[in-house]
PDB file of C-alpha atoms in Angstrom:
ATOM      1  CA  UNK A 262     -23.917  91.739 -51.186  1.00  0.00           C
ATOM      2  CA  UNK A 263     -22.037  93.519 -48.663  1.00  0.00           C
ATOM      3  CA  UNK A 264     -18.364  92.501 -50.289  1.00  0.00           C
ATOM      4  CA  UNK A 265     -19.486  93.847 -53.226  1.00  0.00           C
ATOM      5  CA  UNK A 266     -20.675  97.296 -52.010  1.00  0.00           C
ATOM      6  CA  UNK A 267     -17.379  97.588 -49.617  1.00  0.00           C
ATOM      7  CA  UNK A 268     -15.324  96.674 -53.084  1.00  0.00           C
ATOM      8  CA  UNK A 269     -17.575  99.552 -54.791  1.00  0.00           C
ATOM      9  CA  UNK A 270     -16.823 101.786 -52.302  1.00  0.00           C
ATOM     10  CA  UNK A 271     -12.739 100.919 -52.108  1.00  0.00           C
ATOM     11  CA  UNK A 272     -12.796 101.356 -55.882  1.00  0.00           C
ATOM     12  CA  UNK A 273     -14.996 105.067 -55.667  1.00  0.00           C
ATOM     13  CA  UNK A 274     -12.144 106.215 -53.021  1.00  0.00           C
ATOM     14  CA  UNK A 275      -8.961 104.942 -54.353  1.00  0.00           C
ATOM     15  CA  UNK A 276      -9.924 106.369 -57.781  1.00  0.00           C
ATOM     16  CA  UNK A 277     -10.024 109.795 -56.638  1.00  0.00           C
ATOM     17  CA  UNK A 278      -6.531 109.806 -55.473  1.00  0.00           C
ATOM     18  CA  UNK A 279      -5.036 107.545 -58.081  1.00  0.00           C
ATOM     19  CA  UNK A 280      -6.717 109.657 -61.251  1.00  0.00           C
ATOM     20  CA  UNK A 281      -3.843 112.171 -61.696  1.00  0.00           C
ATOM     21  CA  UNK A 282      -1.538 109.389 -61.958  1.00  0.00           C
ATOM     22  CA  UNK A 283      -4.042 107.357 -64.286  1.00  0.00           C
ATOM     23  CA  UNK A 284      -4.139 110.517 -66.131  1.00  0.00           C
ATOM     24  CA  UNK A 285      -0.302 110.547 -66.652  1.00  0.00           C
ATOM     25  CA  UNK A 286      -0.506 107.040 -67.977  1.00  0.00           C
ATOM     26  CA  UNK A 287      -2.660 107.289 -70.754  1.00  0.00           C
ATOM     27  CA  UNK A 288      -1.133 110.500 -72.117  1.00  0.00           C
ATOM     28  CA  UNK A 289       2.456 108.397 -72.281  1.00  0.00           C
ATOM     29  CA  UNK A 290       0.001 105.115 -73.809  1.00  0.00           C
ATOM     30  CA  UNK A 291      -2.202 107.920 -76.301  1.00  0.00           C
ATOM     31  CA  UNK A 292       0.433 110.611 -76.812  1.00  0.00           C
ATOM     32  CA  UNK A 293      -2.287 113.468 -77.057  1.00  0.00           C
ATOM     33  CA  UNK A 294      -4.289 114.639 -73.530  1.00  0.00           C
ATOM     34  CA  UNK A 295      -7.035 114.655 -75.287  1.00  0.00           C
ATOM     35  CA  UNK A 296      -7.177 111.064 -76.015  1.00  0.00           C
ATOM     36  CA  UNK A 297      -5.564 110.202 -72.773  1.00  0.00           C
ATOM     37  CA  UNK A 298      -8.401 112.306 -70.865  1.00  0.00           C
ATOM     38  CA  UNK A 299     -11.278 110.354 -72.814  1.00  0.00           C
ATOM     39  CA  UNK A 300      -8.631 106.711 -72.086  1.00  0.00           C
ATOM     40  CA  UNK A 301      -8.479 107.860 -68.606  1.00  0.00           C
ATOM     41  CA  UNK A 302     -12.383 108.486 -68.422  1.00  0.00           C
ATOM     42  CA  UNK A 303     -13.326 105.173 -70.022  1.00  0.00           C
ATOM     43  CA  UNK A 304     -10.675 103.183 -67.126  1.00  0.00           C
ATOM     44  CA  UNK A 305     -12.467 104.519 -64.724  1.00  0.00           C
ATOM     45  CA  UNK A 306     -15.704 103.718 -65.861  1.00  0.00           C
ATOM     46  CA  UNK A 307     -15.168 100.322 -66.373  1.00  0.00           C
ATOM     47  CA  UNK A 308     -13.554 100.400 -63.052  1.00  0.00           C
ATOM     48  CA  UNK A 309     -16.771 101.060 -61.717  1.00  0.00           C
ATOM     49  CA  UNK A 310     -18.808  99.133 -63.749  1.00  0.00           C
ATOM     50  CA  UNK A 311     -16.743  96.131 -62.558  1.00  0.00           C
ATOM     51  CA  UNK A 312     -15.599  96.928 -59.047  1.00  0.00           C
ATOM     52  CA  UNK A 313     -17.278  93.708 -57.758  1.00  0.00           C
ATOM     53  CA  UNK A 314     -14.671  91.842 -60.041  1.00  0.00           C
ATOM     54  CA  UNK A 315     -12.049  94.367 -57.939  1.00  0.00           C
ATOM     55  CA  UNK A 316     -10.676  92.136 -54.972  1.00  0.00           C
ATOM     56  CA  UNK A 317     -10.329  94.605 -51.904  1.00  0.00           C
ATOM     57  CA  UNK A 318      -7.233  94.915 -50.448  1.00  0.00           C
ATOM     58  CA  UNK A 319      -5.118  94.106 -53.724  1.00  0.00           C
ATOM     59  CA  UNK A 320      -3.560  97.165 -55.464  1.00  0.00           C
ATOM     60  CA  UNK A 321      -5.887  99.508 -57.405  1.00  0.00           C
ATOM     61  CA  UNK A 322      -3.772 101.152 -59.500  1.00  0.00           C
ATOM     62  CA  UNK A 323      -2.490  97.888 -61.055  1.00  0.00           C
ATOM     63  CA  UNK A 324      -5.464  96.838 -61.477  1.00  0.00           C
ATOM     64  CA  UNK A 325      -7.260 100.024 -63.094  1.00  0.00           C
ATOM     65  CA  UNK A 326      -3.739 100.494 -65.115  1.00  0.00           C
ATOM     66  CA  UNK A 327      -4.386  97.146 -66.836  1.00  0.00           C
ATOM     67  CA  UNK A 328      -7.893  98.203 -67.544  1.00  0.00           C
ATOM     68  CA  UNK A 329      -6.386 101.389 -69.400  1.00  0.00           C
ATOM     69  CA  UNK A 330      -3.738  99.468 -71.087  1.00  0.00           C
ATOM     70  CA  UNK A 331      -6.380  97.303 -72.660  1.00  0.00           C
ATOM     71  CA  UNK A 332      -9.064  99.376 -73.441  1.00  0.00           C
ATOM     72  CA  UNK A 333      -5.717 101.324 -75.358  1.00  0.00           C
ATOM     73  CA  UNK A 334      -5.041  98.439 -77.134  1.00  0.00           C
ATOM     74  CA  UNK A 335      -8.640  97.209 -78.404  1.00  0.00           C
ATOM     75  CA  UNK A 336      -8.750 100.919 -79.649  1.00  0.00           C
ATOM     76  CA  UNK A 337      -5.071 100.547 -81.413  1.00  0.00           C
ATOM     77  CA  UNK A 338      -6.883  96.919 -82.647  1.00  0.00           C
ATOM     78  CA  UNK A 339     -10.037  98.717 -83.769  1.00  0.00           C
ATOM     79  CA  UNK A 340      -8.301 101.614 -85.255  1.00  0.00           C
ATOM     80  CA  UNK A 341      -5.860  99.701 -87.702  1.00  0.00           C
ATOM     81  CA  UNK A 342      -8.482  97.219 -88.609  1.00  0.00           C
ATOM     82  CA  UNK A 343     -10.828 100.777 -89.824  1.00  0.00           C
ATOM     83  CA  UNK A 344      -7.920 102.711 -90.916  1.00  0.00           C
ATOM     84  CA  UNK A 345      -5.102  99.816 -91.834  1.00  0.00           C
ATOM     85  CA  UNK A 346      -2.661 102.380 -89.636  1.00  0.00           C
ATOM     86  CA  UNK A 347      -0.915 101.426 -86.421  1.00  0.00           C
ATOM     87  CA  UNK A 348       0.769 103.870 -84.017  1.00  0.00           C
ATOM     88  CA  UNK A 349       1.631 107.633 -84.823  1.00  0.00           C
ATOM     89  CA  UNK A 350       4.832 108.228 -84.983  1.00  0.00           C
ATOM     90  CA  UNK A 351       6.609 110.413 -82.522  1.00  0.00           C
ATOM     91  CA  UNK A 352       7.236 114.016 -84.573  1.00  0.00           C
ATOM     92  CA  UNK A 353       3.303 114.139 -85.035  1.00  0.00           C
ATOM     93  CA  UNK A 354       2.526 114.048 -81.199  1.00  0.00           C
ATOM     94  CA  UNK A 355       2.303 117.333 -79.717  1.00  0.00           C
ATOM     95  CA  UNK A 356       2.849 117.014 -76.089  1.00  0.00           C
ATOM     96  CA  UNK A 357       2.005 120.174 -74.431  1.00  0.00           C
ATOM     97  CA  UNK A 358       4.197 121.014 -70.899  1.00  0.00           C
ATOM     98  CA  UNK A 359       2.657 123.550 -68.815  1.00  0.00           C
ATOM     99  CA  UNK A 360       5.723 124.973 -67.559  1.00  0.00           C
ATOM    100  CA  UNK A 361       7.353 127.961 -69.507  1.00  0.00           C
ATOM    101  CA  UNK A 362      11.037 126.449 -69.021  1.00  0.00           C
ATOM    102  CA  UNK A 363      12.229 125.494 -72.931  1.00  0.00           C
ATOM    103  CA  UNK A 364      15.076 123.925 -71.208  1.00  0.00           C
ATOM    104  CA  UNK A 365      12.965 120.958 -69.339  1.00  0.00           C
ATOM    105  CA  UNK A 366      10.561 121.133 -72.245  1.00  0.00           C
ATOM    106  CA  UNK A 367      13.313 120.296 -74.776  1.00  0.00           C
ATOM    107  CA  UNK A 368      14.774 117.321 -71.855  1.00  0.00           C
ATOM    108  CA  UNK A 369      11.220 116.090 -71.263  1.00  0.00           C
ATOM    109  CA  UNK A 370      10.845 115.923 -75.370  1.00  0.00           C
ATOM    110  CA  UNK A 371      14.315 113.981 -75.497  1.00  0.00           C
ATOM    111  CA  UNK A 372      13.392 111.680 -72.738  1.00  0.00           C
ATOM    112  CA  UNK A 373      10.089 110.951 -74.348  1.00  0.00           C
ATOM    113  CA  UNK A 374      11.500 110.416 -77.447  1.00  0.00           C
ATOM    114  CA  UNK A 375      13.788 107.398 -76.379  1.00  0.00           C
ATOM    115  CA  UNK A 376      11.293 105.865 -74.574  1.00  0.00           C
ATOM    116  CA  UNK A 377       8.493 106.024 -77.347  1.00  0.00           C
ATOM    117  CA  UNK A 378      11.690 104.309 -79.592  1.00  0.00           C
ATOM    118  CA  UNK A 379      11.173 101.426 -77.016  1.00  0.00           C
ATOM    119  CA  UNK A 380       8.958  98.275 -78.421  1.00  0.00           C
ATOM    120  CA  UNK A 381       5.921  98.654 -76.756  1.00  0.00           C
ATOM    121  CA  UNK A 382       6.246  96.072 -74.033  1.00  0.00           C
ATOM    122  CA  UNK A 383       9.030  97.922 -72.781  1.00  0.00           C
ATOM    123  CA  UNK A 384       7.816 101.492 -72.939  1.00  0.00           C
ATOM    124  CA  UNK A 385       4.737 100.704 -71.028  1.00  0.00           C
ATOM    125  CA  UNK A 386       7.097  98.831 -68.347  1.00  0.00           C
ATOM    126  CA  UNK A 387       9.166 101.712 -67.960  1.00  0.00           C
ATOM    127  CA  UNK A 388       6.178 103.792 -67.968  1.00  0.00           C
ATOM    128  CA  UNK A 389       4.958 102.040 -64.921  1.00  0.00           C
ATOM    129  CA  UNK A 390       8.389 102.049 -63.267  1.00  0.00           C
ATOM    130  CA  UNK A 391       8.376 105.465 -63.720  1.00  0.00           C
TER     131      UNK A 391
END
């Protein structure tokens, strides 16, 4: 009883301070923020849900990374089995940068481009590297 409660806890803490970068994540799996805020949401859920499964003292942002990446890919699984459609392509994402420089808008949008180009494996490695 008491490993699971101090694994509940670990997971509650480390969650706060790993969200923003959670966040980041799914908006580079989803390609929309508001799909990566409800991705992002659902992670952490099921991050709570199962925190006793959570060993403490291993890293929590692999682990609740992995949680986002599949709970992305049952939806990419569920989606094309409903719709018969896979992933959007890139020119129909609107990725919204909340800095007013064009110049590092029109870079980011280049950069994002190439990596989206990547198979899938890779872009969500380089992702994670990044």
């Amino acid at each position: 009883m008491f490993g699971k409660k101090n694994s509940e806890s670990e997971v509650k803490a480390g969650l706060r301070a790993l969200y923003p970068r959670l966040w980041r994540y799914c908006v580079v799996l989803t390609g929309n923020a508001e799909r990566a805020n409800d991705l992002a949401q659902s992670a952490c859920l099921r991050g709570l849900e199962k925190s006793d499964q959570f060993e403490s003292g291993s890293q929590l942002d692999r682990w609740i990374f992995r949680i986002a990446q599949r709970i992305w890919l049952n939806e990419l699984r569920s989606d094309a089995v409903r719709r018969g459609g896979g992933l959007a392509p890139i020119e129909d994402i609107d990725i919204a940068d909340g800095r007013p420089d064009p110049e590092s808008n029109f870079f980011t949008g280049e950069v994002l481009t190439e990596v989206y180009a990547l198979p899938e494996a890779q872009r969500v490695t380089v992702v994670l590297a990044y």
